[in-house]
Amino acid sequence: MSCQRVALRLRARAASAATPAGRHFVFTPQTSPLRAVAFLAHRRPAWQPASRAALQMRLHASSATATEPAAAPLSKADVVDVLKERGLLDACTNEDELRKACAEGSLSVYCGFDPTADSLHLGNLLGIVVLAWFQRCGHTPVALLGGATGRVGDPSGKSAERPVLDDDTINANTAGIKAILERVLANGAADADTDVPPAVVMNNLDWFGSMGFLEFLREVGKYARVGTMMAKDSVKTRLDSEQGMSFTEFSYQLLQGYDFCHLFKEHDVRVQVGGSDQWGNITAGTDLIRRLADKEGAWGVTFPLLLKADGRKFGKSEDGAVWLSPERLSPYKFYQYMLQSTDADVVRFMRMLTFVPLAEIEAIEASMSADGYVPNTAQKRLAEEVTRFVHGKEGLTQALKATEGLKPGADTVLDAATLEALAGDIPTAELARDEVVGKTVVDVMAATGLQKSKGEAKRMIKGGGARLNNVKVEDEEATIGEDDVIEGRVLLLAAGKKNKLLVRVV
Ligand SMILES: Nc1ncnc2c1ncn2[C@@H]1O[C@H](COP(=O)(O)OP(=O)(O)OP(=O)(O)O)[C@@H](O)[C@H]1O
Ligand SMILES: N[C@@H](Cc1ccc(O)cc1)C(=O)O
């Protein structure tokens, strides 16, 4: 949409808006888009479908002074609209029924995560975001660890059998993703405007671990139809392949189906969400609930896969997976990744991965093509929001400090914790204390390889490009004192604007 059209839409939307206090603003066609934008963003602290619909209706009405009720917080009934508006709804087993059930009361909603790696990645974040939206609307999110299903391997979306992981790996992976789910869901709840129902984390090994094969065949397998199982996309595509499919992976849909059935019966979980490739497994669950528990009232919802600009999905097999664990990808690197989103992606990512109100996102989008837009403003907002969700306030602070301190030519002095967190993100060397303290900057630059020789290091200082802890080194004979080793542990050297080296003093 052109800037002009966005601006007109925003003006039209704002034309009849009321402040929370009930006073009315009348915006004219001359009102600047940024004023309209600022007003809308200020007025609507959370996304509100009811008022949005009212605004849309007024877009087509002639009166520019009609009033609108004061902003209301999100309610249980809103969640389906929220997901749709944000591009997070791909399919639903029965949307009308689900809407009705959401409006009638608080539902428990689950999403499963198999421990195929010790960390989740950016693509998996979508499942957490969807759970968090249900939570913000007043429903209870349940994150299910696939301690059992991870031992079998989901064939969905895979062109070949998954490797069988050993028990130790699966247990370590389960612990890794459990920590991430707990942390990210807690960050999301802490950031919500209102109190939200607490998240629950479960592990399907708790019910499958003690179930024998005969029991499974008798209690679960008896209710599944082979024809239906064969018709799932995950099976059809693999049966056509040369390698075929193992019975183990063929059975996967029944395990996931039984999870839903178990959670439905034992914990009154009514909704399962998952990526679009999970449709077959999710409907295996709703089918099983109908047959085994003889009950209706369970719904499946899928969200589209998060894709890169070139159409490839964010996953873990590709080079450079965007991991959510700080051990695999530091908050600084994670922040940098989001910061480098292209203008073509940034608005889509903001809609799908953040909780920024849609009116504000539209305002940001409009501002991007307006005069005076400071490049990367939208990317900064995206990076801040997603980093705070994934790594918490402390992680974001760390990422911002590191970004500031590592900017080419920065003069901010960083603390030891921030610097140490960067080990692995920037070149790092380790030297004994007596190889650093009392030595010249030239010596240390050469000893660490930051400069090829002492002569080169001297020339760098002469040219004004050498920095110790972001402070310019003026003197070729300058020595490193005890005080230069930050908190006795670390220092930062730079040769030129971009060539930085972290020295750990041991
Ligand atoms: N980019 C994505 N967007 C949304 N959901 C995703 C994305 N990637 C994975 N998921 C969800 O996470 C589930 C588990 O991911 P899975 O382990 O199958 O693949 P992956 O992590 O994407 O790794 P790979 O790169 O090996 O395919 C998927 O079935 C899907 O529902
Ligand atoms: N099959 C899902 C994980 C999952 C496991 C168990 C479930 O009950 C639900 C989902 C995936 O591969 O991501």
XYZ file of C-alpha atoms and ligand atoms in Angstrom:
550
model
C 0.000 0.000 0.000
C 1.387 3.421 -0.853
C 2.408 5.823 1.875
C -0.356 8.153 0.789
C -2.982 5.474 1.096
C -1.727 4.396 4.494
C -1.749 8.002 5.637
C -5.299 8.471 4.361
C -6.410 5.278 6.025
C -4.883 6.347 9.288
C -6.475 9.805 9.056
C -9.814 8.255 8.249
C -9.463 5.859 11.161
C -8.470 8.569 13.548
C -11.160 10.905 12.281
C -13.739 9.824 14.778
C -11.702 8.398 17.601
C -12.362 9.042 21.250
C -9.777 9.410 24.001
C -10.059 7.031 26.934
C -11.396 9.991 28.901
C -14.232 10.298 26.421
C -13.197 13.529 24.682
C -13.249 13.443 20.891
C -10.528 14.323 18.472
C -11.586 15.400 15.002
C -8.847 14.847 12.446
C -9.129 16.645 9.124
C -7.629 15.581 5.803
C -4.870 18.090 6.596
C -3.899 16.344 9.835
C -0.393 14.983 9.382
C -0.126 11.169 9.211
C 2.348 11.201 12.069
C -0.117 13.029 14.346
C -2.799 10.534 13.403
C -0.338 7.761 14.020
C 0.817 9.129 17.374
C -2.760 9.527 18.461
C -3.766 6.014 17.476
C -0.703 4.434 18.999
C -1.212 6.334 22.250
C -4.928 5.664 22.447
C -4.907 1.892 22.007
C -2.633 0.116 24.465
C -3.564 -3.336 23.178
C -5.065 -4.678 20.003
C -8.821 -4.423 20.168
C -10.819 -6.191 17.511
C -14.152 -4.730 18.545
C -13.020 -1.149 18.218
C -11.072 -2.065 15.092
C -14.227 -3.371 13.471
C -16.040 -0.239 14.556
C -13.303 1.876 13.064
C -13.422 -0.063 9.818
C -17.171 0.418 9.624
C -16.783 4.130 10.131
C -14.297 4.225 7.305
C -17.252 3.648 5.037
C -19.641 5.907 6.911
C -20.014 9.571 6.037
C -19.827 11.093 9.510
C -16.360 12.199 10.596
C -17.458 12.944 14.140
C -19.050 9.640 15.159
C -17.915 8.434 18.561
C -16.362 5.186 19.698
C -16.459 3.513 23.109
C -13.338 3.775 25.248
C -10.639 1.172 24.666
C -11.287 -2.229 26.266
C -8.645 -4.812 27.165
C -8.377 -8.050 25.212
C -10.996 -10.636 26.112
C -11.173 -14.413 25.775
C -13.414 -14.065 22.733
C -10.841 -11.981 20.847
C -8.131 -14.541 20.347
C -9.198 -15.929 16.952
C -9.424 -12.413 15.494
C -6.077 -11.470 16.984
C -4.398 -14.483 15.380
C -6.047 -13.794 12.033
C -5.124 -10.136 11.985
C -1.517 -10.879 12.806
C -1.137 -13.533 10.100
C -0.936 -16.302 12.700
C -3.912 -18.376 11.646
C -3.571 -20.848 8.816
C -6.371 -23.335 9.468
C -8.815 -24.264 12.196
C -10.862 -27.449 12.530
C -14.034 -25.460 13.264
C -13.616 -21.734 13.604
C -17.209 -20.891 14.561
C -17.283 -23.448 17.346
C -13.877 -22.377 18.609
C -14.911 -18.724 18.699
C -17.996 -19.666 20.676
C -16.023 -21.777 23.144
C -13.427 -19.018 23.621
C -16.170 -16.516 24.359
C -17.803 -18.858 26.867
C -14.815 -19.304 29.157
C -11.138 -19.841 29.718
C -9.691 -22.722 27.685
C -6.422 -24.614 28.069
C -4.433 -24.606 24.833
C -1.367 -26.693 24.064
C 1.545 -26.743 21.671
C 4.096 -29.574 21.611
C 7.859 -29.288 21.117
C 10.007 -32.335 20.379
C 13.549 -32.381 21.816
C 15.289 -32.778 18.455
C 17.968 -30.236 19.505
C 19.003 -28.679 22.806
C 17.501 -25.356 21.756
C 14.431 -24.091 19.958
C 14.866 -21.687 17.047
C 13.123 -18.641 15.599
C 10.627 -20.771 13.634
C 9.579 -22.540 16.845
C 9.037 -19.146 18.471
C 5.795 -18.832 16.514
C 4.220 -21.621 18.597
C 5.195 -19.780 21.773
C 3.828 -16.502 20.398
C 0.495 -18.156 19.596
C 0.327 -19.666 23.100
C 1.165 -16.240 24.529
C -1.679 -14.602 22.565
C -4.128 -17.138 23.974
C -2.686 -16.324 27.409
C -3.055 -12.559 26.913
C -6.697 -13.152 26.022
C -7.247 -15.045 29.290
C -6.683 -18.686 28.288
C -4.132 -21.070 29.823
C -1.082 -21.975 27.711
C 0.320 -25.484 28.013
C 3.750 -26.195 26.515
C 4.241 -29.920 26.033
C 7.728 -31.378 25.929
C 7.949 -34.363 23.619
C 10.070 -36.567 25.880
C 8.289 -39.607 24.350
C 7.521 -38.363 20.828
C 11.116 -37.148 20.473
C 12.147 -40.806 20.802
C 10.015 -41.711 17.783
C 10.491 -38.791 15.367
C 7.831 -36.761 13.573
C 7.818 -37.414 9.806
C 5.807 -34.210 9.130
C 7.548 -32.011 6.599
C 10.546 -34.354 6.419
C 11.643 -36.072 3.231
C 13.717 -38.721 5.062
C 13.657 -40.642 8.349
C 14.927 -38.703 11.339
C 18.004 -40.127 13.022
C 17.255 -41.962 16.277
C 18.688 -39.973 19.177
C 20.117 -41.746 22.226
C 18.544 -41.319 25.660
C 21.236 -39.000 27.028
C 20.910 -36.646 24.075
C 17.124 -36.621 24.307
C 17.233 -35.911 28.055
C 19.733 -33.084 27.610
C 17.692 -31.644 24.717
C 14.506 -31.862 26.783
C 16.148 -29.938 29.650
C 17.401 -27.321 27.176
C 14.060 -26.626 25.528
C 12.200 -26.786 28.867
C 14.367 -23.938 30.165
C 13.658 -21.916 27.019
C 9.901 -22.493 27.130
C 9.715 -21.545 30.804
C 11.841 -18.462 30.315
C 10.126 -17.140 27.187
C 6.597 -17.771 28.457
C 7.496 -16.019 31.733
C 8.935 -13.058 29.794
C 5.726 -12.844 27.767
C 3.530 -12.939 30.877
C 5.663 -10.316 32.640
C 5.279 -8.019 29.659
C 1.482 -8.335 29.357
C -0.582 -5.311 30.413
C -2.786 -7.352 32.717
C -2.458 -10.424 34.934
C -2.581 -13.538 32.800
C -3.158 -17.210 33.639
C 0.171 -18.898 34.432
C 1.698 -21.170 31.790
C 1.985 -24.911 32.384
C 4.802 -27.144 31.114
C 4.289 -30.928 30.802
C 6.180 -33.861 29.305
C 4.469 -36.657 27.379
C 6.975 -39.173 28.744
C 4.945 -38.893 31.948
C 2.084 -40.872 30.357
C 3.852 -42.811 27.601
C 6.808 -43.859 29.795
C 4.733 -46.367 31.725
C 2.530 -47.509 28.822
C 3.345 -50.890 27.297
C 3.096 -51.743 23.601
C 0.151 -54.092 24.113
C -1.695 -51.487 26.114
C -1.069 -48.906 23.367
C -2.370 -51.239 20.661
C -5.449 -52.131 22.666
C -6.284 -48.723 24.140
C -5.251 -46.427 21.309
C -4.509 -48.334 18.101
C -7.941 -49.950 18.127
C -9.562 -46.544 17.593
C -7.342 -45.445 14.715
C -8.169 -46.212 11.061
C -5.234 -47.208 8.882
C -6.867 -45.651 5.797
C -7.064 -42.276 7.531
C -3.481 -42.610 8.735
C -2.260 -43.438 5.234
C -4.014 -40.400 3.798
C -1.979 -37.892 5.880
C 0.412 -35.763 3.815
C 3.334 -36.761 6.041
C 2.745 -40.415 5.107
C 1.743 -40.042 1.449
C 4.854 -38.094 0.491
C 7.116 -40.569 2.208
C 5.449 -43.667 0.793
C 6.141 -42.297 -2.673
C 9.837 -41.934 -1.856
C 12.474 -44.584 -2.497
C 13.304 -44.915 1.189
C 9.675 -45.439 2.222
C 8.761 -45.025 5.872
C 9.404 -46.998 9.027
C 6.539 -48.302 11.140
C 7.969 -46.185 13.951
C 7.516 -42.876 12.142
C 4.194 -44.066 10.670
C 2.964 -44.450 14.263
C 3.976 -40.911 15.244
C 0.604 -39.370 14.433
C -1.048 -41.763 16.871
C 1.283 -40.722 19.683
C 0.591 -37.037 19.116
C -3.094 -37.878 18.682
C -3.100 -39.686 22.002
C -1.363 -36.734 23.705
C -4.273 -34.507 22.761
C -6.731 -37.146 23.917
C -4.920 -37.587 27.250
C -4.639 -33.832 27.837
C -8.308 -33.415 26.911
C -9.486 -36.126 29.305
C -7.119 -35.519 32.211
C -6.513 -31.768 32.051
C -9.460 -30.441 30.044
C -7.137 -29.117 27.316
C -9.441 -28.172 24.435
C -7.184 -26.703 21.788
C -3.961 -27.797 20.119
C -1.907 -25.343 18.077
C 0.999 -26.119 15.770
C 2.721 -25.147 12.527
C 0.809 -25.801 9.300
C 2.791 -29.035 8.818
C 1.216 -30.339 12.043
C -2.330 -30.417 10.629
C -2.342 -34.194 10.122
C -1.113 -34.892 13.664
C -3.495 -32.384 15.194
C -6.521 -33.834 13.414
C -5.372 -37.310 14.454
C -5.943 -35.953 17.979
C -9.390 -34.488 17.366
C -10.415 -37.766 15.615
C -9.164 -39.846 18.511
C -10.979 -37.679 21.034
C -14.206 -38.234 19.089
C -13.716 -41.995 18.894
C -11.908 -42.847 22.102
C -13.426 -40.346 24.497
C -16.663 -40.119 22.517
C -16.558 -36.363 22.914
C -16.689 -33.228 20.766
C -15.301 -29.933 21.976
C -11.647 -30.161 20.968
C -10.208 -27.936 18.255
C -7.012 -27.704 16.261
C -5.456 -24.476 15.031
C -2.429 -24.148 12.788
C -0.249 -21.146 12.040
C 1.754 -20.559 8.851
C 5.444 -21.371 8.903
C 7.702 -18.364 9.386
C 9.553 -17.874 6.123
C 12.607 -15.895 5.139
C 12.295 -13.363 2.324
C 13.496 -16.022 -0.155
C 10.702 -18.399 0.856
C 12.844 -20.841 2.863
C 11.564 -21.591 6.356
C 13.423 -20.682 9.507
C 14.596 -24.074 10.725
C 17.512 -25.762 12.377
C 19.015 -27.782 9.529
C 19.921 -24.692 7.532
C 23.202 -22.910 8.149
C 22.932 -20.163 10.725
C 19.819 -21.271 12.596
C 18.535 -18.452 14.762
C 18.669 -20.231 18.128
C 16.731 -19.088 21.170
C 19.203 -20.421 23.729
C 21.767 -17.836 24.899
C 24.423 -20.552 24.983
C 24.001 -21.168 21.259
C 23.371 -17.580 20.173
C 24.068 -14.693 22.531
C 21.346 -12.078 23.119
C 23.682 -9.643 21.309
C 23.873 -11.843 18.210
C 20.145 -12.557 18.368
C 19.421 -8.823 18.562
C 21.806 -8.187 15.665
C 20.034 -10.832 13.570
C 16.656 -9.169 14.075
C 18.199 -5.740 13.499
C 19.381 -6.858 10.085
C 15.873 -7.741 8.879
C 15.170 -6.153 5.529
C 12.580 -3.426 5.052
C 10.581 -5.998 3.105
C 10.434 -8.353 6.130
C 10.358 -6.102 9.150
C 6.629 -5.334 9.251
C 5.646 -8.976 8.697
C 8.009 -10.072 11.476
C 6.656 -7.396 13.787
C 3.109 -8.607 13.202
C 3.952 -12.275 13.669
C 6.634 -12.225 16.360
C 5.796 -9.299 18.636
C 2.900 -8.036 20.725
C 3.167 -4.469 19.448
C -0.404 -3.231 18.810
C -1.366 -3.433 15.139
C -2.189 0.279 14.990
C 1.346 1.016 16.058
C 2.769 -1.394 13.496
C 0.731 0.283 10.779
C 2.006 3.630 12.007
C 5.577 2.405 11.830
C 4.937 1.036 8.341
C 3.531 4.376 7.215
C 6.444 6.259 8.754
C 8.946 4.105 6.860
C 8.024 5.728 3.567
C 7.446 9.195 4.987
C 9.944 12.061 4.789
C 12.390 12.182 7.661
C 12.272 8.469 8.476
C 15.485 7.451 10.215
C 16.631 4.207 8.569
C 16.390 1.110 10.754
C 13.947 2.614 13.262
C 11.495 -0.205 12.526
C 14.247 -2.843 12.733
C 15.369 -1.481 16.109
C 11.859 -1.737 17.474
C 11.493 -5.278 16.130
C 14.860 -6.341 17.544
C 14.089 -4.859 20.954
C 10.666 -6.463 21.205
C 11.721 -9.943 20.125
C 14.945 -9.896 22.161
C 13.026 -8.858 25.296
C 10.515 -11.663 24.716
C 13.188 -14.299 24.154
C 15.980 -13.156 26.503
C 14.118 -10.999 29.022
C 14.881 -7.444 30.074
C 18.410 -8.340 31.198
C 19.183 -10.036 27.894
C 17.951 -7.000 25.995
C 20.021 -4.659 28.165
C 23.078 -6.811 27.538
C 22.422 -6.823 23.796
C 21.927 -3.047 23.668
C 25.053 -2.358 25.709
C 27.129 -4.655 23.535
C 25.686 -3.117 20.367
C 26.555 0.341 21.632
C 30.066 -0.625 22.768
C 30.923 -2.543 19.599
C 29.702 0.111 17.181
C 32.545 1.140 14.894
C 34.377 3.951 16.664
C 32.301 3.667 19.864
C 33.639 5.384 22.969
C 31.436 3.642 25.578
C 33.373 1.702 28.211
C 31.755 -1.683 28.717
C 31.528 -3.656 31.960
C 33.210 -7.049 32.332
C 29.947 -9.041 32.289
C 28.869 -7.502 28.983
C 32.318 -8.038 27.507
C 32.544 -11.623 28.703
C 29.152 -12.378 27.230
C 30.635 -11.380 23.897
C 33.299 -14.078 23.936
C 32.359 -16.172 20.929
C 30.635 -13.250 19.215
C 33.827 -11.351 18.461
C 37.405 -12.641 18.155
C 38.738 -13.473 21.609
C 42.244 -14.124 22.930
C 43.369 -15.385 26.311
C 46.577 -14.114 27.906
C 48.189 -14.530 31.323
C 48.099 -11.428 33.539
C 51.873 -10.893 33.248
C 51.580 -10.949 29.460
C 49.201 -7.991 29.669
C 49.715 -5.808 32.739
C 52.807 -3.626 32.375
C 53.150 -4.469 28.669
C 52.720 -1.927 25.901
C 49.576 -1.840 23.786
C 51.883 -2.532 20.847
C 53.163 -5.730 22.527
C 49.686 -7.009 23.264
C 48.341 -6.137 19.813
C 51.140 -8.124 18.259
C 51.024 -10.991 20.794
C 47.329 -11.552 20.200
C 47.644 -11.290 16.437
C 45.321 -8.289 16.274
C 48.170 -6.706 14.318
C 50.675 -8.798 12.364
C 53.738 -7.106 13.876
C 54.790 -4.502 16.390
C 55.596 -2.175 13.499
C 52.066 -2.509 12.165
C 50.662 -1.879 15.659
C 52.746 1.294 15.965
C 51.513 2.532 12.602
C 47.932 1.864 13.702
C 48.451 3.981 16.832
C 50.105 6.753 14.807
C 47.203 6.750 12.373
C 44.767 7.184 15.292
C 43.045 3.805 14.790
C 44.055 1.978 17.986
C 41.710 1.841 20.960
C 41.940 0.293 24.388
C 38.513 -0.216 25.970
C 37.088 2.121 23.321
C 39.485 4.936 24.314
C 41.889 6.124 21.636
C 45.524 5.179 22.259
C 47.627 8.274 21.524
C 51.110 7.121 22.532
C 53.104 4.339 20.852
C 54.720 3.593 24.207
C 51.446 3.444 26.156
C 51.374 0.544 28.605
C 48.436 -1.414 29.941
C 47.909 -0.884 33.656
C 46.032 -2.944 36.248
C 43.122 -0.481 35.948
C 42.755 -1.135 32.234
C 41.832 -4.738 32.896
C 38.094 -4.298 33.487
C 37.093 -5.845 36.797
C 40.433 -7.644 36.674
C 39.250 -9.989 33.915
C 38.955 -8.550 30.451
C 39.820 -5.751 28.048
C 38.813 -4.690 24.550
C 41.335 -3.737 21.896
C 40.527 -2.262 18.504
C 42.671 -1.784 15.443
C 40.582 0.366 13.153
C 36.830 0.925 13.436
C 35.657 -2.634 12.971
C 38.556 -4.891 13.914
C 37.930 -5.601 17.615
C 39.441 -8.176 19.929
C 38.395 -9.257 23.384
C 41.316 -10.171 25.621
C 40.532 -12.390 28.606
C 43.126 -12.064 31.295
C 43.612 -15.301 33.194
N 9.802 -21.609 10.369
C 8.854 -22.139 11.143
N 7.715 -21.476 11.344
C 6.744 -21.985 12.142
N 6.832 -23.171 12.758
C 7.946 -23.874 12.585
C 9.022 -23.399 11.775
N 10.012 -24.315 11.789
C 9.562 -25.318 12.563
N 8.328 -25.058 13.025
C 7.486 -25.921 13.830
O 8.305 -26.669 14.677
C 8.085 -28.045 14.441
C 9.344 -28.796 14.719
O 10.300 -28.429 13.832
P 11.163 -29.614 13.199
O 12.044 -30.184 14.250
O 10.275 -30.527 12.454
O 11.917 -28.925 12.121
P 12.869 -27.724 12.203
O 13.211 -27.381 13.604
O 12.272 -26.691 11.380
O 14.183 -28.321 11.629
P 14.621 -28.652 10.202
O 15.365 -27.432 9.771
O 15.465 -29.833 10.489
O 13.457 -28.959 9.331
C 7.588 -28.130 13.012
O 6.804 -29.251 12.806
C 6.791 -26.857 12.866
O 5.452 -27.022 13.210
N 5.168 -33.093 16.436
C 5.531 -31.822 16.971
C 5.810 -31.853 18.433
C 4.680 -32.342 19.260
C 4.827 -33.446 20.075
C 3.793 -33.949 20.817
C 2.542 -33.326 20.738
O 1.482 -33.827 21.471
C 2.364 -32.213 19.947
C 3.438 -31.730 19.189
C 6.773 -31.301 16.241
O 7.441 -32.013 15.586
O 7.083 -30.179 16.434
